[in-house]
PDB file of C-alpha atoms in Angstrom:
ATOM      1  CA  LYS A  22      -5.238  12.157 -17.935  1.00 68.00           C
ATOM      2  CA  ALA A  23      -4.934   8.989 -15.890  1.00 80.00           C
ATOM      3  CA  GLY A  24      -5.563   5.716 -17.684  1.00 94.00           C
ATOM      4  CA  VAL A  25      -7.801   2.813 -16.830  1.00 97.00           C
ATOM      5  CA  THR A  26      -6.968   1.326 -13.456  1.00 97.00           C
ATOM      6  CA  GLN A  27      -7.699  -2.165 -12.233  1.00 98.00           C
ATOM      7  CA  THR A  28      -7.437  -3.716  -8.800  1.00 97.00           C
ATOM      8  CA  PRO A  29      -6.092  -6.021  -7.650  1.00 97.00           C
ATOM      9  CA  ARG A  30      -3.309  -6.684 -10.154  1.00 97.00           C
ATOM     10  CA  TYR A  31      -2.751 -10.261  -9.039  1.00 97.00           C
ATOM     11  CA  LEU A  32      -5.016 -12.712  -7.287  1.00 97.00           C
ATOM     12  CA  ILE A  33      -4.774 -16.360  -6.268  1.00 98.00           C
ATOM     13  CA  LYS A  34      -7.996 -18.177  -5.417  1.00 98.00           C
ATOM     14  CA  THR A  35      -9.088 -21.745  -4.783  1.00 98.00           C
ATOM     15  CA  ARG A  36     -11.637 -23.668  -6.817  1.00 98.00           C
ATOM     16  CA  GLY A  37     -15.168 -23.019  -5.638  1.00 98.00           C
ATOM     17  CA  GLN A  38     -14.424 -19.576  -4.257  1.00 98.00           C
ATOM     18  CA  GLN A  39     -15.717 -16.355  -5.745  1.00 98.00           C
ATOM     19  CA  VAL A  40     -13.808 -13.252  -6.758  1.00 98.00           C
ATOM     20  CA  THR A  41     -14.566  -9.597  -7.424  1.00 98.00           C
ATOM     21  CA  LEU A  42     -12.408  -7.462  -9.695  1.00 98.00           C
ATOM     22  CA  SER A  43     -12.589  -3.693  -9.897  1.00 98.00           C
ATOM     23  CA  CYS A  44     -12.085  -1.238 -12.731  1.00 98.00           C
ATOM     24  CA  SER A  45     -11.984   2.558 -12.851  1.00 98.00           C
ATOM     25  CA  PRO A  46     -12.302   3.973 -16.381  1.00 96.00           C
ATOM     26  CA  ILE A  47     -10.514   6.963 -17.829  1.00 94.00           C
ATOM     27  CA  SER A  48     -12.016  10.140 -16.405  1.00 92.00           C
ATOM     28  CA  GLY A  49     -15.047  11.114 -18.490  1.00 90.00           C
ATOM     29  CA  HIS A  50     -15.423   7.672 -20.057  1.00 90.00           C
ATOM     30  CA  ARG A  51     -18.833   6.168 -19.479  1.00 90.00           C
ATOM     31  CA  SER A  52     -18.515   2.761 -21.117  1.00 91.00           C
ATOM     32  CA  VAL A  53     -16.650  -0.130 -19.533  1.00 95.00           C
ATOM     33  CA  SER A  54     -16.047  -3.496 -21.155  1.00 95.00           C
ATOM     34  CA  TRP A  55     -14.517  -6.614 -19.666  1.00 97.00           C
ATOM     35  CA  TYR A  56     -12.435  -9.234 -21.473  1.00 97.00           C
ATOM     36  CA  GLN A  57     -10.803 -12.524 -20.579  1.00 98.00           C
ATOM     37  CA  GLN A  58      -7.428 -13.350 -22.114  1.00 97.00           C
ATOM     38  CA  THR A  59      -5.976 -16.870 -22.104  1.00 96.00           C
ATOM     39  CA  PRO A  60      -3.176 -18.379 -24.197  1.00 92.00           C
ATOM     40  CA  GLY A  61      -5.561 -20.829 -25.826  1.00 89.00           C
ATOM     41  CA  GLN A  62      -8.614 -18.676 -26.535  1.00 92.00           C
ATOM     42  CA  GLY A  63      -7.035 -15.260 -26.852  1.00 93.00           C
ATOM     43  CA  LEU A  64      -9.010 -12.173 -25.930  1.00 95.00           C
ATOM     44  CA  GLN A  65     -12.700 -12.831 -25.435  1.00 95.00           C
ATOM     45  CA  PHE A  66     -15.437 -10.297 -24.750  1.00 93.00           C
ATOM     46  CA  LEU A  67     -17.324 -10.753 -21.493  1.00 96.00           C
ATOM     47  CA  PHE A  68     -19.703  -7.778 -21.301  1.00 93.00           C
ATOM     48  CA  GLU A  69     -20.068  -4.039 -21.689  1.00 93.00           C
ATOM     49  CA  TYR A  70     -21.699  -1.552 -19.338  1.00 93.00           C
ATOM     50  CA  PHE A  71     -22.861   1.954 -20.060  1.00 91.00           C
ATOM     51  CA  SER A  72     -24.820   4.171 -17.685  1.00 89.00           C
ATOM     52  CA  GLU A  73     -25.047   1.333 -15.167  1.00 93.00           C
ATOM     53  CA  THR A  74     -26.761  -0.947 -17.740  1.00 93.00           C
ATOM     54  CA  GLN A  75     -25.320  -4.018 -19.396  1.00 93.00           C
ATOM     55  CA  ARG A  76     -25.429  -3.284 -23.143  1.00 89.00           C
ATOM     56  CA  ASN A  77     -23.893  -6.424 -24.558  1.00 89.00           C
ATOM     57  CA  LYS A  78     -22.760  -9.826 -23.340  1.00 91.00           C
ATOM     58  CA  GLY A  79     -20.356 -12.449 -24.635  1.00 92.00           C
ATOM     59  CA  ASN A  80     -20.680 -16.225 -24.521  1.00 93.00           C
ATOM     60  CA  PHE A  81     -19.747 -16.894 -20.930  1.00 96.00           C
ATOM     61  CA  PRO A  82     -21.675 -18.804 -18.267  1.00 96.00           C
ATOM     62  CA  GLY A  83     -23.811 -17.033 -15.715  1.00 96.00           C
ATOM     63  CA  ARG A  84     -21.041 -17.420 -13.123  1.00 97.00           C
ATOM     64  CA  PHE A  85     -19.565 -14.313 -14.713  1.00 98.00           C
ATOM     65  CA  SER A  86     -21.405 -11.147 -13.821  1.00 97.00           C
ATOM     66  CA  GLY A  87     -20.740  -7.483 -13.554  1.00 97.00           C
ATOM     67  CA  ARG A  88     -22.121  -4.147 -12.607  1.00 97.00           C
ATOM     68  CA  GLN A  89     -21.417  -0.484 -13.097  1.00 97.00           C
ATOM     69  CA  PHE A  90     -21.836   2.298 -10.601  1.00 97.00           C
ATOM     70  CA  SER A  91     -23.047   5.845 -11.138  1.00 95.00           C
ATOM     71  CA  ASN A  92     -19.445   7.111 -11.234  1.00 94.00           C
ATOM     72  CA  SER A  93     -18.770   4.674 -14.139  1.00 95.00           C
ATOM     73  CA  ARG A  94     -16.556   2.427 -12.029  1.00 97.00           C
ATOM     74  CA  SER A  95     -17.251  -1.229 -12.676  1.00 98.00           C
ATOM     75  CA  GLU A  96     -16.869  -4.523 -10.904  1.00 98.00           C
ATOM     76  CA  MET A  97     -16.783  -8.030 -12.291  1.00 98.00           C
ATOM     77  CA  ASN A  98     -17.638 -11.082 -10.236  1.00 98.00           C
ATOM     78  CA  VAL A  99     -16.888 -14.723 -10.890  1.00 98.00           C
ATOM     79  CA  SER A 100     -18.595 -17.232  -8.643  1.00 96.00           C
ATOM     80  CA  THR A 101     -17.733 -20.889  -8.059  1.00 97.00           C
ATOM     81  CA  LEU A 102     -14.292 -20.545  -9.582  1.00 98.00           C
ATOM     82  CA  GLU A 103     -12.967 -23.276 -11.856  1.00 98.00           C
ATOM     83  CA  LEU A 104      -9.376 -24.007 -12.854  1.00 97.00           C
ATOM     84  CA  GLY A 105     -10.203 -22.844 -16.371  1.00 96.00           C
ATOM     85  CA  ASP A 106     -11.029 -19.373 -15.073  1.00 97.00           C
ATOM     86  CA  SER A 107      -7.315 -18.709 -14.608  1.00 98.00           C
ATOM     87  CA  ALA A 108      -6.655 -15.849 -16.992  1.00 97.00           C
ATOM     88  CA  LEU A 109      -5.808 -12.205 -17.414  1.00 98.00           C
ATOM     89  CA  TYR A 110      -8.964 -10.153 -16.950  1.00 98.00           C
ATOM     90  CA  LEU A 111      -8.893  -6.878 -18.787  1.00 98.00           C
ATOM     91  CA  CYS A 112     -11.095  -3.870 -18.421  1.00 97.00           C
ATOM     92  CA  ALA A 113     -11.381  -1.278 -21.176  1.00 96.00           C
ATOM     93  CA  SER A 114     -13.152   2.057 -21.367  1.00 94.00           C
ATOM     94  CA  ARG A 115     -14.405   4.397 -24.071  1.00 91.00           C
ATOM     95  CA  ALA A 116     -16.018   7.774 -23.959  1.00 84.00           C
ATOM     96  CA  SER A 117     -19.608   7.105 -24.951  1.00 71.00           C
ATOM     97  CA  MET A 118     -21.878   5.106 -27.202  1.00 64.00           C
ATOM     98  CA  ASP A 119     -21.557   7.178 -30.344  1.00 66.00           C
ATOM     99  CA  ARG A 120     -19.434   6.241 -33.313  1.00 59.00           C
ATOM    100  CA  LEU A 121     -16.772   8.833 -32.566  1.00 58.00           C
ATOM    101  CA  SER A 122     -16.034   7.045 -29.329  1.00 66.00           C
ATOM    102  CA  TYR A 123     -15.431   3.580 -30.686  1.00 81.00           C
ATOM    103  CA  GLU A 124     -11.789   3.671 -29.605  1.00 88.00           C
ATOM    104  CA  GLN A 125     -11.328   1.633 -26.486  1.00 92.00           C
ATOM    105  CA  TYR A 126      -8.440   1.742 -24.026  1.00 94.00           C
ATOM    106  CA  PHE A 127      -7.336  -1.096 -21.810  1.00 97.00           C
ATOM    107  CA  GLY A 128      -6.255  -1.178 -18.194  1.00 97.00           C
ATOM    108  CA  PRO A 129      -3.254  -3.195 -16.980  1.00 98.00           C
ATOM    109  CA  GLY A 130      -5.383  -6.228 -16.162  1.00 98.00           C
ATOM    110  CA  THR A 131      -5.870  -8.530 -13.182  1.00 98.00           C
ATOM    111  CA  ARG A 132      -3.996 -11.824 -13.323  1.00 97.00           C
ATOM    112  CA  LEU A 133      -6.248 -14.440 -11.688  1.00 98.00           C
ATOM    113  CA  THR A 134      -4.846 -17.841 -10.780  1.00 98.00           C
ATOM    114  CA  VAL A 135      -7.233 -20.543  -9.611  1.00 98.00           C
ATOM    115  CA  THR A 136      -5.667 -23.504  -7.764  1.00 97.00           C
TER     116      THR A 136
ATOM    117  CA  GLN B  30     -19.849 -17.205 -35.007  1.00 71.00           C
ATOM    118  CA  LYS B  31     -18.189 -13.974 -36.045  1.00 77.00           C
ATOM    119  CA  GLU B  32     -14.494 -14.578 -36.577  1.00 91.00           C
ATOM    120  CA  VAL B  33     -11.324 -12.588 -36.981  1.00 95.00           C
ATOM    121  CA  GLU B  34      -8.359 -14.429 -38.447  1.00 95.00           C
ATOM    122  CA  GLN B  35      -4.685 -13.514 -38.270  1.00 95.00           C
ATOM    123  CA  ASN B  36      -1.505 -15.387 -39.103  1.00 85.00           C
ATOM    124  CA  SER B  37      -0.048 -16.379 -35.752  1.00 79.00           C
ATOM    125  CA  GLY B  38       3.505 -15.902 -36.972  1.00 82.00           C
ATOM    126  CA  PRO B  39       6.060 -15.434 -35.764  1.00 91.00           C
ATOM    127  CA  LEU B  40       6.830 -12.812 -38.366  1.00 96.00           C
ATOM    128  CA  SER B  41      10.475 -11.908 -38.339  1.00 97.00           C
ATOM    129  CA  VAL B  42      11.830  -8.810 -40.124  1.00 97.00           C
ATOM    130  CA  PRO B  43      15.189  -7.025 -40.017  1.00 97.00           C
ATOM    131  CA  GLU B  44      15.480  -3.606 -38.446  1.00 97.00           C
ATOM    132  CA  GLY B  45      14.511  -0.871 -40.900  1.00 97.00           C
ATOM    133  CA  ALA B  46      12.303  -3.131 -43.013  1.00 97.00           C
ATOM    134  CA  ILE B  47       8.543  -2.920 -43.554  1.00 97.00           C
ATOM    135  CA  ALA B  48       6.458  -5.325 -41.483  1.00 97.00           C
ATOM    136  CA  SER B  49       3.099  -6.300 -42.964  1.00 97.00           C
ATOM    137  CA  LEU B  50       0.401  -7.735 -40.721  1.00 97.00           C
ATOM    138  CA  ASN B  51      -2.858  -9.073 -42.106  1.00 96.00           C
ATOM    139  CA  CYS B  52      -6.326  -9.770 -40.781  1.00 96.00           C
ATOM    140  CA  THR B  53      -9.571 -11.076 -42.270  1.00 97.00           C
ATOM    141  CA  TYR B  54     -13.012 -10.962 -40.706  1.00 96.00           C
ATOM    142  CA  SER B  55     -16.222 -12.868 -41.331  1.00 94.00           C
ATOM    143  CA  ASP B  56     -18.966 -10.347 -40.468  1.00 90.00           C
ATOM    144  CA  ARG B  57     -19.621  -8.270 -43.576  1.00 90.00           C
ATOM    145  CA  GLY B  58     -21.586  -5.763 -41.494  1.00 86.00           C
ATOM    146  CA  SER B  59     -18.595  -4.796 -39.349  1.00 89.00           C
ATOM    147  CA  GLN B  60     -18.031  -1.055 -39.232  1.00 86.00           C
ATOM    148  CA  SER B  61     -14.956  -0.303 -37.151  1.00 91.00           C
ATOM    149  CA  PHE B  62     -11.541  -1.881 -37.034  1.00 95.00           C
ATOM    150  CA  PHE B  63      -8.601  -1.577 -34.695  1.00 96.00           C
ATOM    151  CA  TRP B  64      -5.017  -2.637 -34.253  1.00 98.00           C
ATOM    152  CA  TYR B  65      -3.619  -3.171 -30.793  1.00 98.00           C
ATOM    153  CA  ARG B  66      -0.042  -3.883 -29.785  1.00 98.00           C
ATOM    154  CA  GLN B  67       0.625  -6.123 -26.799  1.00 97.00           C
ATOM    155  CA  TYR B  68       4.037  -6.535 -25.266  1.00 97.00           C
ATOM    156  CA  SER B  69       4.677  -9.722 -23.337  1.00 94.00           C
ATOM    157  CA  GLY B  70       3.144  -9.478 -19.875  1.00 92.00           C
ATOM    158  CA  LYS B  71       1.378  -6.200 -20.645  1.00 95.00           C
ATOM    159  CA  SER B  72      -2.129  -5.199 -21.682  1.00 97.00           C
ATOM    160  CA  PRO B  73      -3.118  -4.297 -25.265  1.00 97.00           C
ATOM    161  CA  GLU B  74      -2.343  -0.756 -26.410  1.00 97.00           C
ATOM    162  CA  LEU B  75      -4.414   0.869 -29.162  1.00 96.00           C
ATOM    163  CA  ILE B  76      -2.232   1.964 -32.063  1.00 96.00           C
ATOM    164  CA  MET B  77      -4.638   2.455 -34.978  1.00 95.00           C
ATOM    165  CA  SER B  78      -8.331   2.678 -35.735  1.00 94.00           C
ATOM    166  CA  ILE B  79      -9.895   2.693 -39.201  1.00 94.00           C
ATOM    167  CA  TYR B  80     -13.508   3.041 -40.265  1.00 91.00           C
ATOM    168  CA  SER B  81     -13.488   3.702 -44.046  1.00 92.00           C
ATOM    169  CA  ASN B  82     -12.048   1.869 -47.018  1.00 95.00           C
ATOM    170  CA  GLY B  83      -8.541   2.920 -47.939  1.00 96.00           C
ATOM    171  CA  ASP B  84      -5.402   3.831 -46.055  1.00 96.00           C
ATOM    172  CA  LYS B  85      -4.889   5.685 -42.795  1.00 96.00           C
ATOM    173  CA  GLU B  86      -1.411   6.763 -41.817  1.00 97.00           C
ATOM    174  CA  ASP B  87      -0.058   7.677 -38.376  1.00 96.00           C
ATOM    175  CA  GLY B  88       3.690   8.095 -38.161  1.00 96.00           C
ATOM    176  CA  ARG B  89       5.359   4.819 -39.127  1.00 97.00           C
ATOM    177  CA  PHE B  90       2.031   2.959 -39.073  1.00 98.00           C
ATOM    178  CA  THR B  91      -0.434   2.592 -41.950  1.00 98.00           C
ATOM    179  CA  ALA B  92      -3.733   0.770 -41.601  1.00 97.00           C
ATOM    180  CA  GLN B  93      -5.485  -0.431 -44.740  1.00 98.00           C
ATOM    181  CA  LEU B  94      -9.131  -1.477 -44.983  1.00 97.00           C
ATOM    182  CA  ASN B  95     -10.939  -3.249 -47.804  1.00 96.00           C
ATOM    183  CA  LYS B  96     -14.511  -3.992 -46.765  1.00 94.00           C
ATOM    184  CA  ALA B  97     -15.358  -5.763 -50.037  1.00 95.00           C
ATOM    185  CA  SER B  98     -12.598  -8.279 -49.376  1.00 95.00           C
ATOM    186  CA  GLN B  99     -13.187  -8.189 -45.600  1.00 96.00           C
ATOM    187  CA  TYR B 100      -9.524  -7.502 -45.091  1.00 95.00           C
ATOM    188  CA  VAL B 101      -7.568  -5.221 -42.771  1.00 97.00           C
ATOM    189  CA  SER B 102      -3.828  -4.793 -42.697  1.00 97.00           C
ATOM    190  CA  LEU B 103      -1.194  -2.908 -40.742  1.00 98.00           C
ATOM    191  CA  LEU B 104       2.095  -1.798 -42.225  1.00 98.00           C
ATOM    192  CA  ILE B 105       4.974  -0.764 -39.986  1.00 98.00           C
ATOM    193  CA  ARG B 106       7.668   1.174 -41.832  1.00 98.00           C
ATOM    194  CA  ASP B 107      11.265   1.422 -40.621  1.00 98.00           C
ATOM    195  CA  SER B 108      10.651  -1.369 -38.111  1.00 98.00           C
ATOM    196  CA  GLN B 109      12.507  -1.050 -34.821  1.00 97.00           C
ATOM    197  CA  PRO B 110      13.379  -3.723 -32.232  1.00 97.00           C
ATOM    198  CA  SER B 111      10.954  -1.910 -29.905  1.00 97.00           C
ATOM    199  CA  ASP B 112       8.144  -2.873 -32.314  1.00 97.00           C
ATOM    200  CA  SER B 113       8.642  -6.518 -31.350  1.00 97.00           C
ATOM    201  CA  ALA B 114       5.294  -7.505 -29.829  1.00 97.00           C
ATOM    202  CA  THR B 115       2.067  -9.316 -30.571  1.00 97.00           C
ATOM    203  CA  TYR B 116      -0.281  -7.338 -32.825  1.00 97.00           C
ATOM    204  CA  LEU B 117      -3.987  -7.898 -32.328  1.00 97.00           C
ATOM    205  CA  CYS B 118      -6.611  -7.123 -34.932  1.00 97.00           C
ATOM    206  CA  ALA B 119     -10.013  -6.229 -33.470  1.00 96.00           C
ATOM    207  CA  VAL B 120     -13.340  -5.776 -35.212  1.00 94.00           C
ATOM    208  CA  ASN B 121     -16.499  -4.231 -33.824  1.00 89.00           C
ATOM    209  CA  SER B 122     -19.029  -6.848 -34.792  1.00 76.00           C
ATOM    210  CA  GLY B 123     -21.813  -5.532 -32.583  1.00 69.00           C
ATOM    211  CA  GLY B 124     -22.663  -2.308 -34.384  1.00 67.00           C
ATOM    212  CA  SER B 125     -24.169   0.109 -31.882  1.00 66.00           C
ATOM    213  CA  ASN B 126     -24.068  -2.725 -29.347  1.00 70.00           C
ATOM    214  CA  TYR B 127     -20.331  -2.469 -29.097  1.00 75.00           C
ATOM    215  CA  LYS B 128     -18.537  -5.816 -29.050  1.00 83.00           C
ATOM    216  CA  LEU B 129     -14.932  -6.192 -30.090  1.00 89.00           C
ATOM    217  CA  THR B 130     -13.938  -9.532 -31.561  1.00 92.00           C
ATOM    218  CA  PHE B 131     -10.184 -10.085 -31.522  1.00 95.00           C
ATOM    219  CA  GLY B 132      -7.926 -12.199 -33.644  1.00 95.00           C
ATOM    220  CA  LYS B 133      -5.424 -14.449 -31.882  1.00 95.00           C
ATOM    221  CA  GLY B 134      -2.629 -12.028 -32.767  1.00 95.00           C
ATOM    222  CA  THR B 135       0.553 -12.075 -34.836  1.00 96.00           C
ATOM    223  CA  LEU B 136       3.890 -12.172 -33.034  1.00 96.00           C
ATOM    224  CA  LEU B 137       6.324  -9.775 -34.689  1.00 97.00           C
ATOM    225  CA  THR B 138      10.049  -9.946 -34.056  1.00 97.00           C
ATOM    226  CA  VAL B 139      12.305  -7.176 -35.377  1.00 97.00           C
ATOM    227  CA  ASN B 140      15.933  -8.269 -35.505  1.00 96.00           C
ATOM    228  CA  PRO B 141      18.672  -5.654 -34.962  1.00 94.00           C
TER     229      PRO B 141
END
């Protein structure tokens, strides 16, 4: 079974621009979560989507948004990029919302650099 | 603020030894706990999950959970140089509203 895929793998943007990152979950997985990883803050939860609905959200400004499509693929958007948004953005998927599916698997990540 | 604390390390052990990694969490209502391994430049890889008090073994890995003490640990037996990585403890602090809170990770180095 193929794993979680993310595109693009690397991205360089300029301050003030916006960016869209894409994630395809493991086949059959319906939940997608997004995380930001930086050396200083570690791994931080951004949001989770299930059945095209945002189920939970972390403590990030409204510039960070996401959506999920009917095929469970998800996109994350960051508007008005700031230097501090430079990070590894990770997508993770799990099978469903029930307790037996609490195990979450990560994609390879998108390395975003803001200059 | 729900927190997950880990010793940042580095933890250095000789090849063949037991590596012990520890994690404490602040939310007493947390129900599910995970250990991820992250090699430098790579994404986290799930290695263990544990939901009930006690020990759970998988090959050379043993996860231990003590909810009363709000403590999770990971033991790696017969450590190999390939185990050298950062180990992340993660706690589901959102209940049915799934939300993993991660510790900052412990860097483990296994010396040949």
